[in-house]
Short mmCIF file of C-alpha atoms in Angstrom, two decimals:
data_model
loop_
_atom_site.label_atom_id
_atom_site.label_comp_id
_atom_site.label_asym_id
_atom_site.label_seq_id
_atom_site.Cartn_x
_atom_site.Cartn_y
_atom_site.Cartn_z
CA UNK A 1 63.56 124.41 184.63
CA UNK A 2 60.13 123.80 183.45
CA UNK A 3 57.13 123.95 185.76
CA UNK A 4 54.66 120.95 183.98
CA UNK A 5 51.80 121.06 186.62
CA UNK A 6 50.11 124.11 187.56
CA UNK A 7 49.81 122.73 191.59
CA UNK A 8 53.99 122.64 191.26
CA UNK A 9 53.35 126.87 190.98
CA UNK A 10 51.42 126.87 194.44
CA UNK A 11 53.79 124.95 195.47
CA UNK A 12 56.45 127.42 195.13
CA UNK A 13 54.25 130.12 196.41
CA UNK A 14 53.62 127.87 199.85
CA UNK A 15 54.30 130.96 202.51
CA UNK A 16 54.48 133.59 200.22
CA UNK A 17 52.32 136.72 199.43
CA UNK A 18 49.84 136.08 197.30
CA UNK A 19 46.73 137.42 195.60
CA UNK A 20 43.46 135.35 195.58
CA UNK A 21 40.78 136.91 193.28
CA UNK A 22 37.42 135.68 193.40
CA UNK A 23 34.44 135.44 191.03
CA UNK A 24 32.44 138.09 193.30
CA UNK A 25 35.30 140.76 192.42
CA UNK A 26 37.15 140.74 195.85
CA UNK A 27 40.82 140.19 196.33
CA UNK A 28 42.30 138.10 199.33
CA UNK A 29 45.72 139.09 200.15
CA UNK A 30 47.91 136.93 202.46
CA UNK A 31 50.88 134.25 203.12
CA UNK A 32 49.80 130.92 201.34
CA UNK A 33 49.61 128.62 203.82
CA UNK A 34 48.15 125.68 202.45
CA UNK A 35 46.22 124.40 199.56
CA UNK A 36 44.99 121.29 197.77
CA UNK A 37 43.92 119.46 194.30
CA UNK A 38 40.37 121.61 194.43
CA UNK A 39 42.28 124.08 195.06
CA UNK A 40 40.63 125.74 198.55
CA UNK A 41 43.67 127.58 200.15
CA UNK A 42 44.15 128.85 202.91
CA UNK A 43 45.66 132.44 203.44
CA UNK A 44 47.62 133.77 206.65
CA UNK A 45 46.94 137.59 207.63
CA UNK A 46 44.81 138.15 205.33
CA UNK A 47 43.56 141.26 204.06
CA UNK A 48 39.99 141.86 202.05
CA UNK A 49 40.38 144.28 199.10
CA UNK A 50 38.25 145.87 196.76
CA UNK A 51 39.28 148.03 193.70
CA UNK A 52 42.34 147.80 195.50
CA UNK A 53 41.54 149.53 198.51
CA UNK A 54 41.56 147.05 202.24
CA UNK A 55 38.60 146.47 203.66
CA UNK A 56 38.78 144.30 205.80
CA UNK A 57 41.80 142.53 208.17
CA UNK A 58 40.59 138.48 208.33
CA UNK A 59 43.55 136.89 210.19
CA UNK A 60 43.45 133.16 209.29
CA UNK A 61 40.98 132.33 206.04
CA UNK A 62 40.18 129.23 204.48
CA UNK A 63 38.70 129.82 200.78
CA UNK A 64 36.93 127.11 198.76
CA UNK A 65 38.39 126.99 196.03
CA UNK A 66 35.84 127.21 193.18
CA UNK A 67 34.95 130.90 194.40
CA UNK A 68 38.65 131.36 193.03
CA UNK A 69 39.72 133.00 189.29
CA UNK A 70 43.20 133.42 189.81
CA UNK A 71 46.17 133.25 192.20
CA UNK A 72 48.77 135.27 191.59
CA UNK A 73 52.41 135.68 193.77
CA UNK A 74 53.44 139.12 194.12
CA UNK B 1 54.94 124.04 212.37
CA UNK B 2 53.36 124.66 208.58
CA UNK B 3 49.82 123.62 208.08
CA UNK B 4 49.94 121.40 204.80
CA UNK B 5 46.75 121.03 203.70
CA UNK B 6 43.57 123.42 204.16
CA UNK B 7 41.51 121.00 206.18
CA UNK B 8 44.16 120.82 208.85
CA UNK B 9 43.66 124.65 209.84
CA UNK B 10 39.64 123.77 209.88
CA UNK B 11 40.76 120.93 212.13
CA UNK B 12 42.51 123.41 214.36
CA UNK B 13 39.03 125.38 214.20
CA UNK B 14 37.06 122.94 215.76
CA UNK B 15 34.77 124.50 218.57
CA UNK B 16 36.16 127.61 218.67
CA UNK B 17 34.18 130.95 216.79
CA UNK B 18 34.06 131.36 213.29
CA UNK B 19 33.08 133.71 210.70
CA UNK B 20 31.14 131.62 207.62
CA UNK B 21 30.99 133.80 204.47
CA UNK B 22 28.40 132.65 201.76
CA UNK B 23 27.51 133.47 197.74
CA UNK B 24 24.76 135.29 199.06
CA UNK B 25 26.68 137.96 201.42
CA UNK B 26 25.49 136.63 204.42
CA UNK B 27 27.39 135.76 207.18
CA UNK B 28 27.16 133.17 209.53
CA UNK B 29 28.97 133.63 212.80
CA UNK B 30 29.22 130.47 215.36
CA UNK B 31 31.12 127.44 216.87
CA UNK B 32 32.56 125.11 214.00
CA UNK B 33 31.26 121.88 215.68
CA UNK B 34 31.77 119.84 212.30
CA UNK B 35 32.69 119.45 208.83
CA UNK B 36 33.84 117.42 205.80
CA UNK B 37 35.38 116.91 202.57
CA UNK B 38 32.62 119.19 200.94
CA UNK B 39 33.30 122.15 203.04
CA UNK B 40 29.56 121.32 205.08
CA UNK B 41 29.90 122.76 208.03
CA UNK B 42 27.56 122.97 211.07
CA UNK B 43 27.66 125.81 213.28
CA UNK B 44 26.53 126.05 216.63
CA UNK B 45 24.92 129.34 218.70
CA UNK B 46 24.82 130.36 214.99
CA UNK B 47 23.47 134.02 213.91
CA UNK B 48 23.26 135.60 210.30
CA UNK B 49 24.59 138.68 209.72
CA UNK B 50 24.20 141.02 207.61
CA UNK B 51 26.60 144.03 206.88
CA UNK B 52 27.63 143.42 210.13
CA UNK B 53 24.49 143.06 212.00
CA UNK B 54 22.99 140.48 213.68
CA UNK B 55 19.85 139.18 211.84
CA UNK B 56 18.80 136.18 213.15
CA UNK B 57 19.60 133.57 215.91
CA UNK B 58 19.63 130.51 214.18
CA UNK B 59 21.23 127.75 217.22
CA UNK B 60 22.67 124.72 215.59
CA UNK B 61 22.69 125.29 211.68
CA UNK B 62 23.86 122.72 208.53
CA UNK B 63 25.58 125.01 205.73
CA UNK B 64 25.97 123.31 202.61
CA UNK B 65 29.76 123.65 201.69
CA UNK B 66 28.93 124.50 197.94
CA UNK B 67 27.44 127.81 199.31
CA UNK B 68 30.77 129.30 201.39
CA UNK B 69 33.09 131.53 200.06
CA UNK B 70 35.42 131.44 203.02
CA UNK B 71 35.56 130.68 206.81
CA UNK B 72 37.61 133.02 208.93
CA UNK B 73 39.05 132.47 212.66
CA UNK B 74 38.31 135.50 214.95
CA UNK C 1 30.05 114.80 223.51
CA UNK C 2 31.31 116.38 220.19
CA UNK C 3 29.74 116.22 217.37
CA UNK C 4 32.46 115.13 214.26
CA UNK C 5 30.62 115.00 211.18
CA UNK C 6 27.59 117.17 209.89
CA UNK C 7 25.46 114.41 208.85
CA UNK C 8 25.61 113.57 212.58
CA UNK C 9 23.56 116.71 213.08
CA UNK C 10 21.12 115.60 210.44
CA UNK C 11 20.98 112.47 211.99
CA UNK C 12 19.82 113.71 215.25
CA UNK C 13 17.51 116.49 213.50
CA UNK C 14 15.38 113.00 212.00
CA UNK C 15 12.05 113.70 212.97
CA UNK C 16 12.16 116.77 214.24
CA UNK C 17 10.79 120.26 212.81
CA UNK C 18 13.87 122.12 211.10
CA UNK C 19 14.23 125.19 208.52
CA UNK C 20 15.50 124.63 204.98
CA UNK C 21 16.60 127.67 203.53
CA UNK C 22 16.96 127.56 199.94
CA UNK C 23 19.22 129.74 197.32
CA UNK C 24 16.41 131.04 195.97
CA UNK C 25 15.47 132.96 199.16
CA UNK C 26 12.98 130.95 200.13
CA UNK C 27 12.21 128.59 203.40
CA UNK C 28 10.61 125.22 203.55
CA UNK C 29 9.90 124.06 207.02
CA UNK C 30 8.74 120.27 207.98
CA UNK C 31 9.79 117.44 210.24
CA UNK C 32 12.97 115.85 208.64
CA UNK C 33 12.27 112.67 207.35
CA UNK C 34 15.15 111.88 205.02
CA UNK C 35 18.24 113.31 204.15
CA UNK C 36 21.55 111.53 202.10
CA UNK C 37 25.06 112.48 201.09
CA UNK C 38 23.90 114.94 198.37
CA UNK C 39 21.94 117.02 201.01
CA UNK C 40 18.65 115.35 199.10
CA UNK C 41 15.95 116.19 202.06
CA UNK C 42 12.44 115.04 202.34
CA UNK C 43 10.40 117.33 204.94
CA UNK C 44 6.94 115.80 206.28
CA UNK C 45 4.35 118.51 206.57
CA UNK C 46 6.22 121.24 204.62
CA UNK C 47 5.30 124.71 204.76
CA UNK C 48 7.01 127.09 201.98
CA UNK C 49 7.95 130.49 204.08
CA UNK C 50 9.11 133.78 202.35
CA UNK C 51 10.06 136.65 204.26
CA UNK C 52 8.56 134.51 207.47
CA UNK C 53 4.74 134.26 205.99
CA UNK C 54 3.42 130.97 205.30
CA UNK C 55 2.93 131.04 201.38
CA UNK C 56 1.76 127.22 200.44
CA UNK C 57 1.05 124.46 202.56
CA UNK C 58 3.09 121.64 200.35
CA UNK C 59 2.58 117.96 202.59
CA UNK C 60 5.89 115.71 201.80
CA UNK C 61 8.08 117.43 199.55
CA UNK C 62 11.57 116.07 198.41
CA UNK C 63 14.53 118.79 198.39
CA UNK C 64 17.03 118.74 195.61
CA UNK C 65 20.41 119.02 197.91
CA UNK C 66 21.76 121.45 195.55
CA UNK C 67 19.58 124.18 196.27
CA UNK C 68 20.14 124.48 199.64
CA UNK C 69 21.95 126.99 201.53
CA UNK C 70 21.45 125.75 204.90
CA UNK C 71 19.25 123.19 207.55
CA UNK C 72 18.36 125.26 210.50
CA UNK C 73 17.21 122.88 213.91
CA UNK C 74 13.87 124.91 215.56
CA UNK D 1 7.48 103.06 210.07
CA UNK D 2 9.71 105.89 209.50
CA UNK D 3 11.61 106.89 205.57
CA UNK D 4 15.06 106.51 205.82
CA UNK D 5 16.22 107.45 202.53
CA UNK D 6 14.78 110.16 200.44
CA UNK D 7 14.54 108.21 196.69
CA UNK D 8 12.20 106.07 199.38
CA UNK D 9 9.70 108.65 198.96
CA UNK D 10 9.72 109.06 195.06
CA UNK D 11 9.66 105.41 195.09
CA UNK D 12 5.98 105.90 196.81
CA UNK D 13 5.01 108.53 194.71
CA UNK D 14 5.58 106.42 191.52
CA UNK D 15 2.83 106.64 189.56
CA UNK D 16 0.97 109.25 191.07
CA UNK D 17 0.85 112.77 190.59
CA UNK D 18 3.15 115.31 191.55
CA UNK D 19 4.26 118.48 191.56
CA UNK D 20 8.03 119.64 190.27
CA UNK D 21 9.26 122.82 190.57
CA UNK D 22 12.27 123.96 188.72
CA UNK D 23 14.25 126.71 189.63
CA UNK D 24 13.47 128.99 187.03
CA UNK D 25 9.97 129.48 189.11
CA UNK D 26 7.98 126.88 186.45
CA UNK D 27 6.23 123.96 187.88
CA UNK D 28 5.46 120.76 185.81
CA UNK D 29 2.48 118.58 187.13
CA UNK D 30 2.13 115.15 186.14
CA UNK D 31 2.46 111.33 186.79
CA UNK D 32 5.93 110.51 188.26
CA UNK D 33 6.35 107.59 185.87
CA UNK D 34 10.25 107.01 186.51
CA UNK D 35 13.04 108.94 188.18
CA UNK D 36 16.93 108.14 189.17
CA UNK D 37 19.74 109.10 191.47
CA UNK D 38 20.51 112.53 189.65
CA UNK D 39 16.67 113.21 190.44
CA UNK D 40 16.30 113.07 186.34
CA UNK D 41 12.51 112.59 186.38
CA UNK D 42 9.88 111.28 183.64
CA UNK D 43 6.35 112.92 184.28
CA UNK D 44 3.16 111.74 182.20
CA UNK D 45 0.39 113.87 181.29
CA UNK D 46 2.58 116.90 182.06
CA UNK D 47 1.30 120.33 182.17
CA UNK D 48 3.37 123.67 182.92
CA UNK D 49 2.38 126.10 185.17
CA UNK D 50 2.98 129.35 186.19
CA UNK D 51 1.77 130.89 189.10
CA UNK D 52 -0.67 128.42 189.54
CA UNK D 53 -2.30 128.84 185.81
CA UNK D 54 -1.63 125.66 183.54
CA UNK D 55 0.57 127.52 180.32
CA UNK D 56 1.26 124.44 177.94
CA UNK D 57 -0.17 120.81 177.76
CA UNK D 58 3.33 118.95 177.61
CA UNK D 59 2.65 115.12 177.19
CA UNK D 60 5.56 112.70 178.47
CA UNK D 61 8.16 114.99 179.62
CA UNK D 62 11.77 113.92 181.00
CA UNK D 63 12.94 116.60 183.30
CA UNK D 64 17.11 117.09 183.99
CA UNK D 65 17.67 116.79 187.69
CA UNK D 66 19.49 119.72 188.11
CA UNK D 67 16.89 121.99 187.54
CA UNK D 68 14.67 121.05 189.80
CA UNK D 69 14.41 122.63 193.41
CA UNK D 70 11.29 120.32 195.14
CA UNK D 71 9.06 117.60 194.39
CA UNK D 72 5.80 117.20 196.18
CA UNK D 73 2.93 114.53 196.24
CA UNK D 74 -0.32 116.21 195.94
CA UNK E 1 49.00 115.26 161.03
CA UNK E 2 46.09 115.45 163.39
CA UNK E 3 45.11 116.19 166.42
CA UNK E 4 42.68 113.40 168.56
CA UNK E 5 42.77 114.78 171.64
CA UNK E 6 42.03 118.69 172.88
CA UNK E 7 44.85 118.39 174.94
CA UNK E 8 47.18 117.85 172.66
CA UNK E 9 46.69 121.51 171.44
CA UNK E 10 47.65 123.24 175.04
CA UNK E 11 50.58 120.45 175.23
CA UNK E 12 51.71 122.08 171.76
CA UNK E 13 51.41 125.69 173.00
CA UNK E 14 53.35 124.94 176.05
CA UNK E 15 55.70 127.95 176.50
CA UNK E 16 54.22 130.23 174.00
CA UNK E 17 52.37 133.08 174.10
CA UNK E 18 47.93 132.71 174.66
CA UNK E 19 45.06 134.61 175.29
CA UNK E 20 42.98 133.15 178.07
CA UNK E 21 39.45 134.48 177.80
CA UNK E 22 37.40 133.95 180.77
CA UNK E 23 33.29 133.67 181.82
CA UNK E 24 33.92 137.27 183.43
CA UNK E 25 34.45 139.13 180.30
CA UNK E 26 38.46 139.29 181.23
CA UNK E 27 41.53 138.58 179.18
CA UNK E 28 44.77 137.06 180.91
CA UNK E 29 47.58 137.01 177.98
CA UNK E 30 50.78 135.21 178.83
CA UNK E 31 53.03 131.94 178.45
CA UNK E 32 51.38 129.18 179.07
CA UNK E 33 53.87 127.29 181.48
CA UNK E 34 51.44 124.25 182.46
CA UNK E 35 48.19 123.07 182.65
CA UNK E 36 46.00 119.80 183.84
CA UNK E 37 42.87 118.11 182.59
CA UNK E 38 40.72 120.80 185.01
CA UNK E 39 42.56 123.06 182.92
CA UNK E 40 43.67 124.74 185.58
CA UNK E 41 46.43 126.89 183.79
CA UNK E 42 49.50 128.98 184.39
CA UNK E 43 50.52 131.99 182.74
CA UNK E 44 54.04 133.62 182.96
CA UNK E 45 54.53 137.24 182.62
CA UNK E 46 50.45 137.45 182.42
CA UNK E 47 48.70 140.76 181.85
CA UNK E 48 45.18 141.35 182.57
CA UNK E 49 43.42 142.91 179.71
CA UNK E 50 39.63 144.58 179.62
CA UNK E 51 38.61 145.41 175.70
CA UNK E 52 41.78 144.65 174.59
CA UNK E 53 43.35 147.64 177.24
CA UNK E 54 46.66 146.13 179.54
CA UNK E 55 44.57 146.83 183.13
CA UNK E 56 47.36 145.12 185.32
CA UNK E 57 50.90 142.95 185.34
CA UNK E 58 50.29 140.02 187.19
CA UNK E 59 53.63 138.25 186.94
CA UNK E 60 52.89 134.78 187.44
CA UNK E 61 49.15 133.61 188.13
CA UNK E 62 47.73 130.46 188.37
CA UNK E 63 43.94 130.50 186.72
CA UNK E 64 41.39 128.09 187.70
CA UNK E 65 39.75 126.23 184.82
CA UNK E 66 36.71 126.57 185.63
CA UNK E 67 36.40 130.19 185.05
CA UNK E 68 38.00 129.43 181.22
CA UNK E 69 35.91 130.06 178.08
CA UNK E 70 38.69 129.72 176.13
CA UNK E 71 42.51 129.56 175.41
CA UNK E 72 43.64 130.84 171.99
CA UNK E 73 47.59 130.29 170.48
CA UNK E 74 48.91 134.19 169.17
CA UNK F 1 3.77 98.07 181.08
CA UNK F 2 5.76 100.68 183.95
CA UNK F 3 8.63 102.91 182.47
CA UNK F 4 11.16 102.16 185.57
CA UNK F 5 14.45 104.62 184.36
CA UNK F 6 14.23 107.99 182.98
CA UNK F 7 17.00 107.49 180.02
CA UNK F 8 14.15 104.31 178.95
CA UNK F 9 11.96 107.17 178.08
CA UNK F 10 14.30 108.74 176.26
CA UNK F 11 15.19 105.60 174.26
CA UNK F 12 11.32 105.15 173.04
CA UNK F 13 11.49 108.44 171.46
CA UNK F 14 14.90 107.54 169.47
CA UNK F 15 13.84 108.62 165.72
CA UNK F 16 11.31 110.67 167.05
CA UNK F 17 10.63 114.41 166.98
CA UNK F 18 11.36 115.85 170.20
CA UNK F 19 11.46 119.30 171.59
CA UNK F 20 14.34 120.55 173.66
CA UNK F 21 14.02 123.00 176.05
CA UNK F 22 16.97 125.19 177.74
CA UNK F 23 17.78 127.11 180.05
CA UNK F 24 18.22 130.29 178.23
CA UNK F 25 14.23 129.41 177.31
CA UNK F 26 15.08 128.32 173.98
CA UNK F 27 13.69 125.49 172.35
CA UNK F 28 15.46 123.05 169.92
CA UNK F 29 13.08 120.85 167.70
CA UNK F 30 14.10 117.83 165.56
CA UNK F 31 14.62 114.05 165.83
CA UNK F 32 16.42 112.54 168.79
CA UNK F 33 18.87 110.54 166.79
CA UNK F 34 21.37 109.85 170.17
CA UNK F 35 22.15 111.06 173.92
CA UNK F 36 23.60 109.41 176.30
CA UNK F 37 23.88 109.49 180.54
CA UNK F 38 25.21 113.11 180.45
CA UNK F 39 21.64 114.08 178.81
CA UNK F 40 24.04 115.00 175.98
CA UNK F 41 21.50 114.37 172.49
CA UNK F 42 21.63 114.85 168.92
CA UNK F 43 18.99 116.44 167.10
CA UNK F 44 18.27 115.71 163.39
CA UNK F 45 17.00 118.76 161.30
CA UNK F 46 16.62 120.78 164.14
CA UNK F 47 14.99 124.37 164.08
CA UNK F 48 15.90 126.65 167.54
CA UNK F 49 12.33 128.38 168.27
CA UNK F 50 12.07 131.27 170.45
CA UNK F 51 8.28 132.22 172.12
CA UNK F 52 7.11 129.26 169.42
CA UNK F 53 8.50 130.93 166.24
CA UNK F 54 11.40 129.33 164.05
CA UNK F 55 14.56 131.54 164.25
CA UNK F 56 17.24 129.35 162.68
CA UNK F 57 17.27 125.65 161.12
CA UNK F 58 20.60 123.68 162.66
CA UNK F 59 20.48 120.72 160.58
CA UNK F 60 22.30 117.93 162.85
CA UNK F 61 23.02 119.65 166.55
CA UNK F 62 24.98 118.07 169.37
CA UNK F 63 23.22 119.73 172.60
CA UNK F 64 25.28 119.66 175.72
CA UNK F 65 23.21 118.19 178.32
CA UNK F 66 23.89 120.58 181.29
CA UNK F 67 21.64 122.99 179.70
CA UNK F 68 19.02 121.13 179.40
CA UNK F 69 15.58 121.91 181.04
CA UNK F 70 13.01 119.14 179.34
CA UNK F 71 12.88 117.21 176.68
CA UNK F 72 9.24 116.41 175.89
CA UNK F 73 8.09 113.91 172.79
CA UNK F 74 5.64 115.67 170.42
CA UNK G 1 22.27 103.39 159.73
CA UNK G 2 21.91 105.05 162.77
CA UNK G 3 23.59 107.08 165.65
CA UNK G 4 23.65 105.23 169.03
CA UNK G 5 25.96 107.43 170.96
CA UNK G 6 26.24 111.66 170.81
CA UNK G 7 29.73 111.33 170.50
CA UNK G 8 30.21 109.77 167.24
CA UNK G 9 28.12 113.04 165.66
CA UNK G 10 30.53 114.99 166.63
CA UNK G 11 33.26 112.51 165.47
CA UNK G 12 31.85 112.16 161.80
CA UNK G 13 32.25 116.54 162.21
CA UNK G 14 36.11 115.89 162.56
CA UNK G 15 37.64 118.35 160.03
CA UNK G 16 34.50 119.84 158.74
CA UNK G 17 33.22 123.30 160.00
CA UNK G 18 30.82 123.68 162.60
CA UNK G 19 29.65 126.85 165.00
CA UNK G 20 30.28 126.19 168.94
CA UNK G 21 27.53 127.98 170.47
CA UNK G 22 28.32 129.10 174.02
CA UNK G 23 26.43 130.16 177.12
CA UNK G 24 27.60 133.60 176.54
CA UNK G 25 25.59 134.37 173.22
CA UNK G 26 29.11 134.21 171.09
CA UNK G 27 29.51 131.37 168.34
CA UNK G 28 32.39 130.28 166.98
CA UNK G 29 33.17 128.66 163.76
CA UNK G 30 35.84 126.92 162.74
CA UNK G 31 37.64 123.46 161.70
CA UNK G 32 36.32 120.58 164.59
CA UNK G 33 40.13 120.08 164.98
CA UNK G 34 39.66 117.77 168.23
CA UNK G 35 37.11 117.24 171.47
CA UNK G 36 36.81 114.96 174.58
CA UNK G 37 34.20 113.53 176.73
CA UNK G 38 33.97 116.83 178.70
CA UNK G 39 33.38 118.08 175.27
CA UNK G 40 36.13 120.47 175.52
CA UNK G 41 36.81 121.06 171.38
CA UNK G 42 39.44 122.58 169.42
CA UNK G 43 38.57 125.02 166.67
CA UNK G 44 41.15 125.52 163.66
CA UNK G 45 40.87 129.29 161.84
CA UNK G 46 37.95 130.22 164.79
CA UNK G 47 35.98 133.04 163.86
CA UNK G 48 33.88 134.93 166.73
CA UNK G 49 30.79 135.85 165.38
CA UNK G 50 28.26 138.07 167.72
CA UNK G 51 24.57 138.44 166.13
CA UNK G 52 25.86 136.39 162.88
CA UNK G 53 28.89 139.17 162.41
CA UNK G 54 32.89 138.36 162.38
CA UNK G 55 34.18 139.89 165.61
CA UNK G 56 37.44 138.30 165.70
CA UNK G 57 39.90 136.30 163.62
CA UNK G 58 41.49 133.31 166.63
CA UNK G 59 43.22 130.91 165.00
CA UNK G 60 43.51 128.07 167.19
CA UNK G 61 41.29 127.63 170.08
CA UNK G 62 40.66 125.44 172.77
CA UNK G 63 36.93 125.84 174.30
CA UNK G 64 36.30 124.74 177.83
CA UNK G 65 33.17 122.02 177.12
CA UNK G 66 31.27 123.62 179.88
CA UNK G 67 30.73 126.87 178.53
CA UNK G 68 29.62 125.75 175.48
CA UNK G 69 25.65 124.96 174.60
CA UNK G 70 25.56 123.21 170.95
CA UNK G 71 27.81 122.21 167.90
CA UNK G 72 26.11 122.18 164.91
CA UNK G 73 27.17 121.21 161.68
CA UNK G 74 27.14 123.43 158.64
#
């Protein structure tokens, strides 16, 4: 099965892990809760990370999405 | 119950605390009284933080979506 | 009474002295004359503030929306 | 009589002079000869300035709305 | 036979391997599974890559176009 | 005779020599053979000209508006 | 006969060479293979050039409009 939209693979990810990396660096760990066509998402028990290391336990986040580089499901 | 799109857990949000994290590295820290489409949101009892500490006591403030990197429940 | 959209707040900021604080760093505060869906302000009696000193006194100015980081009531 | 929109006020200024300032810290001081809803402006007899000392005699200058930060009447 | 539209050229590459160069210097290399006209892209089996060094395996990752310099067919 | 819409300025300089300035603080100097509402223009036997000295000569450029500072007539 | 609208420059560049310069500093040359009205372009056998030197050999390319500051001809 192809995938021919790329919202289809958030989709599949809906309450999943996933990694949110943003433009300043960090990395937003956490279930994918939600999203939309500008792609903000929102992220259950999430986790702040930099170089890998958590900095930070945020609970509930919403993230706008054009802060966002990639989204990735681990 | 999922939350479907992002909006709906801001929606939940409404007049309770949030944390309001901007470009800049400032945080704003209030009651989400409102919001829209654009991510504006207006905080009230709203102080800026800064690496954790308060900065400023700002009451009622207008924060122009295009500046937030995320808004967190605490 | 809740307030359900932030250009309510605006709206009942008309007229009154408020704090623009800009991306650049700096503050423009003035009675709020104007305001539309961009954000686009116009401040009566504008003072440019940086660092909280009064650094030009700038009569009606007009505020590109998209420089703003947020409209602080005073 | 109170402004209720904020092209209201460049309508006013038409013709006279004003000051723009971009945000790459330059100012451009002219005639506000014609302007539209992306804040595009044409200025006549412009001149450049930079803190406060006129750099370049510029003519008729059309200036790209997005660079500007504020426009005041003088 | 040519090609009108720039879209045309990502339809073509659909499944095959590309190098996605992005504004932050970074290299995701994978197969491009889908795309829209944000370009907003998907990569299977991506790897991250810094000076042409593998820094991570992402699996799957969903890239927001805005970010995108470039995508180039290998 | 009033100049009422910013693009009408543009349009009396058609054929003209212009000069282009970006936001990198380069300037681009030829004849404005075209733009259009994006601020997008074409330049006829344009020169780029760093701190007022001739680097290159372009012949025919296409100059994406968004990176556009002024465009003054000469 | 003369050039009304931006766009059909870059159409009469169909098939010929031209150098994309970008935001970045970088250039690339290459066959104008295809663009749209986000002037998003494809390059055929791109070259990356840094400081006028061959960094890499790409092929194919697709290049996000936004990143891009001129196309000239050559």
């Amino acid at each position: 099965m192809t995938e021919s939209r790329p919202l289809d693979t958030l989709n599949r990810a809906r309450d999943k892990k996933v990694i949110v990396e943003l433009k300043s660096g960090k990395q937003y760990v956490g279930l994918l809760k939600a999203f939309d066509i500008h792609i903000n998402v929102v992220l259950g028990d999430a986790e702040e990370r930099v170089d890998g290391e958590v900095k930070r336990k945020l609970g509930t986040i919403f993230v706008r999405g054009d802060t966002i580089i990639f989204i990735s499901t681990v």
